[in-house]
C-alpha atoms as one frame of an Amber mdcrd trajectory, in Angstrom:
protein
 175.049   0.109-165.940 174.747   0.553-169.710 175.804   3.673-171.611 172.122
   4.584-172.092 171.440   4.262-168.375 174.553   6.243-167.462 173.651   9.000
-169.916 170.144   9.229-168.450 171.437   9.346-164.879 174.634  11.371-165.406
 174.824  12.964-168.885 177.826  15.209-168.139 179.796  12.267-166.719 179.024
  10.279-169.857 180.097  13.115-172.154 183.318  13.666-170.196 184.202   9.972
-170.428 183.449   9.966-174.150 185.635  13.046-174.667 188.574  11.407-172.803
 188.281   8.285-174.932 187.706  10.136-178.210 190.751  12.379-177.701 192.917
   9.364-176.892 191.738   7.497-180.009 192.426  10.516-182.237 195.919  10.824
-180.724 196.729   7.173-181.382 195.356   7.345-184.920 197.591  10.367-185.551
 200.675   8.334-184.588 201.056   9.012-180.855 202.339   6.035-178.840 199.385
   4.593-176.888 201.499   3.587-173.890 204.386   6.032-173.844 203.570   9.281
-175.645 206.476  11.653-176.232 206.830  15.051-174.590 206.447  16.723-177.988
 203.185  14.852-178.649 201.760  15.741-175.246 202.614  19.404-175.705 201.011
  19.345-179.130 197.774  17.919-177.719 197.430  20.381-174.850 199.411  19.205
-171.816 199.997  21.586-168.926 203.562  22.980-169.031 204.548  26.091-167.102
 206.384  28.031-169.871 203.368  27.639-172.159 200.428  27.599-169.714 201.635
  30.590-167.724 202.765  32.323-170.897 200.447  32.842-173.841 198.481  29.575
-173.679 196.349  29.568-170.492 193.823  27.315-172.274 196.121  24.428-171.305
 194.704  24.712-167.777 191.543  23.101-169.210 192.786  21.099-172.201 195.245
  19.102-170.083 192.333  17.738-168.009 191.092  15.833-171.080 194.509  14.537
-172.128 196.022  11.356-170.664 199.567  10.030-170.657 199.064   6.533-171.983
 196.337   3.903-171.896 196.732   2.929-168.216 196.428   6.544-167.145 193.229
   6.865-169.179 191.761   3.655-167.731 192.551   4.638-164.141 191.008   8.094
-164.438 188.141   6.777-166.557 187.069   4.271-163.891 187.384   6.909-161.161
 185.233   9.343-163.148 182.671   6.614-163.819 182.259   5.627-160.161 182.389
   9.150-158.706 180.400  10.817-161.480 177.356   8.550-161.416 176.916   9.436
-157.723 178.026  13.080-157.659 176.223  14.383-160.754 172.665  13.415-159.679
 173.491  14.684-156.201 174.806  18.135-157.190 173.071  18.639-160.528 174.698
  18.447-163.966 175.582  22.151-164.261 177.208  22.362-160.822 178.962  19.052
-161.418 180.520  20.312-164.658 181.594  23.584-163.029 183.060  21.626-160.117
 185.101  19.356-162.388 186.468  22.160-164.574 187.356  24.485-161.692 188.968
  21.656-159.715 191.056  20.722-162.760 192.117  24.357-163.227 192.870  24.715
-159.516 195.051  21.627-159.605 196.982  22.840-162.642 197.469  26.300-161.159
 198.840  24.878-157.911 201.124  22.611-159.946 202.450  25.611-161.871 202.831
  27.684-158.712 204.863  24.956-156.968 206.942  24.456-160.116 207.596  28.176
-160.420 208.683  28.442-156.783 210.997  25.474-157.341 212.532  27.168-160.390
 213.134  30.332-158.377 214.818  28.246-155.678 216.758  26.292-158.310 215.383
  22.995-156.926 212.935  22.016-159.692 213.082  21.735-163.459 209.901  22.577
-165.391 207.965  19.521-166.550 204.499  18.820-167.853 201.320  17.265-166.531
 198.063  15.970-167.944 195.006  14.027-166.884 191.603  14.440-165.257 192.852
  13.491-161.779 192.740  17.063-160.431 189.069  17.377-161.406 188.299  13.872
-160.119 189.954  14.640-156.764 187.754  17.733-156.598 184.675  15.550-157.129
 185.856  13.113-154.460 186.424  15.935-151.977 182.985  17.327-152.788 181.447
  13.934-151.979 183.141  14.107-148.572 181.311  17.354-147.871 178.080  15.827
-149.202 178.446  12.980-146.695 179.012  15.455-143.852 175.901  17.471-144.821
 173.956  14.225-145.472 173.053  15.211-149.012 171.350  12.272-150.705 170.760
  11.235-154.302 167.867   8.860-154.936 167.764   8.120-151.210 171.482   7.289
-151.074 173.551   8.893-148.308 177.293   8.386-148.627 179.473   6.697-146.033
 181.900   9.324-144.746 184.496   6.860-143.407 184.692   4.993-146.721 185.214
   8.231-148.643 187.956   9.356-146.258 189.740   6.027-146.761 189.474   6.259
-150.572 190.729   9.855-150.686 193.509   9.038-148.215 194.704   6.092-150.294
 194.855   8.269-153.402 196.882  10.961-151.661 199.283   8.485-150.041 199.723
   6.661-153.349 200.540   9.963-155.021 203.345  10.722-152.563 204.665   7.152
-152.588 204.937   6.783-156.363 207.279   9.123-158.283 205.931  11.075-161.212
 202.473  11.719-159.698 201.196  15.306-159.786 200.526  15.708-156.065 200.095
  19.467-156.313 197.435  18.903-158.963 195.618  16.424-156.706 195.733  18.722
-153.683 194.734  21.809-155.660 191.804  19.967-157.202 190.670  18.583-153.838
 190.809  21.994-152.132 188.822  23.583-154.955 186.214  20.823-154.730 185.936
  21.298-150.961 185.229  25.019-151.303 182.561  24.554-153.969 180.922  21.673
-152.099 180.750  23.760-148.926 178.532  26.201-150.820 176.387  23.332-152.090
 176.174  21.824-148.594 175.200  25.095-146.904 172.558  25.753-149.586 171.197
  22.218-149.064 171.002  22.705-145.290 169.165  26.015-145.628 166.727  24.447
-148.092 166.097  21.581-145.650 165.452  24.012-142.796 163.019  25.967-144.966
 161.137  22.810-145.957 160.777  21.756-142.317 159.432  25.208-141.485 156.841
  25.031-144.275 153.657  24.104-142.353 150.373  23.945-144.324 147.626  26.278
-143.044 144.334  24.816-141.847 140.758  26.042-141.643 138.392  24.797-138.941
 134.828  24.081-140.010 132.210  23.393-137.342 129.335  21.104-138.291 126.201
  20.709-136.183 124.660  17.258-136.402 120.945  16.789-135.668 119.553  14.066
-133.454 117.929  10.962-134.907 114.456  12.302-134.144 114.881  15.289-136.447
 113.079  15.045-139.747 113.906  17.092-142.811 111.234  17.839-145.316 111.845
  18.830-148.876 109.128  21.409-149.307 109.381  21.344-153.100 109.140  17.545
-153.508 107.364  16.746-150.198 109.918  14.016-149.334 110.692  13.163-145.690
 114.197  12.115-144.722 115.191  10.842-141.258 118.628  11.552-139.911 120.770
   8.514-139.099 123.267  10.404-136.940 124.014   9.223-133.375 121.965  11.262
-130.890 124.963  11.558-128.521 126.923  13.636-131.010 125.666  17.181-131.023
 128.576  18.984-132.664 132.059  18.338-133.909 134.634  20.032-136.143 136.704
  19.111-139.166 140.158  20.498-139.986 140.490  20.943-143.729 143.792  21.792
-145.451 143.691  24.761-147.732 145.045  22.647-150.569 141.936  20.451-150.333
 139.944  23.508-151.418 142.206  24.146-154.385 144.743  26.467-152.752 148.439
  25.827-152.065 149.747  25.461-148.495 152.114  28.153-147.261 155.711  27.292
-148.250 158.777  29.023-146.850 161.603  29.324-149.380 165.244  29.812-148.374
 166.680  33.279-148.946 167.885  33.845-152.499 171.481  34.182-151.276 171.489
  30.527-150.180 170.070  29.334-153.488 172.811  31.160-155.401 175.625  30.476
-152.922 177.299  27.620-154.903 177.367  29.759-158.063 178.670  32.778-156.143
 181.506  30.663-154.733 182.348  29.318-158.188 182.400  32.872-159.569 184.715
  34.040-156.778 187.000  31.050-157.347 187.117  31.858-161.065 188.089  35.459
-160.324 190.745  34.267-157.858 192.154  31.863-160.437 192.385  34.612-163.074
 194.244  36.816-160.585 196.534  33.914-159.600 197.414  33.136-163.226 198.073
  36.825-163.900 200.324  37.092-160.835 202.513  34.144-161.838 202.520  35.331
-165.450 203.769  38.762-164.402 206.470  37.265-162.175 207.765  35.193-165.096
 207.829  38.273-167.343 209.745  40.238-164.714 212.355  37.498-164.297 212.751
  37.169-168.080 213.142  40.943-168.410 215.776  41.007-165.675 217.852  38.309
-167.359 218.110  40.131-170.695
């Protein structure tokens, strides 16, 4: 698939991929090591780090999703976004897809910071940093699982549930098997994607039920046919016309759809609550994330105040 084709099919996916690549190129041109960027460089370019993200720089919850730690990290996440995005975006719609990616990335970073903070309180973890689109991508993958369960299709394509479970399982197992992987970010992103996709799936099911219940109305018109012996005379022109209708057929009826007469058949629409359900869920998740950030932020402030 060419860039033009991808942009036509999945414009948000294309723009996200371009932003990942553009940010990486600008970093390298500014002197950042392409394969092993330093901690200072990653912090400068927006990585997620608890003292900063949960302090006065919550924007790192989003910026870190566009930043990658080296070329291989970028390539891995770029390919995953390409394959998932070209399926998920047409299926969910560009706006919902973008909201899903951003909220899943934020959810992953928040869970990462929460786990880190609990580890600091227990004196078992040292604060580190994280970056990459994997939390958002895991959210998209989890959303595709729900789409397969609800049999949501895009261009006639229905996803294979078993294949998706295997792919997601491999990613999670790989994350726990290889050190240095942000497992909390993956899990947080996947859980966020599941919640949003449930709203999309329920809305899709209600829309399908409404479409099946939309039966066009009919009008019955009865037409009496004359026998072949009947003769019509046009009194004005004095022309005789003989009917050619079978004498055995005396009457019949024709069912005519209303839309054949220029009117629209009766259509049942799903209740407005179902149409807005995915957006309502995303709004509630956003509110929950703001509260969660504020809670951790306040805990950090309290601990800092107690140590002075």
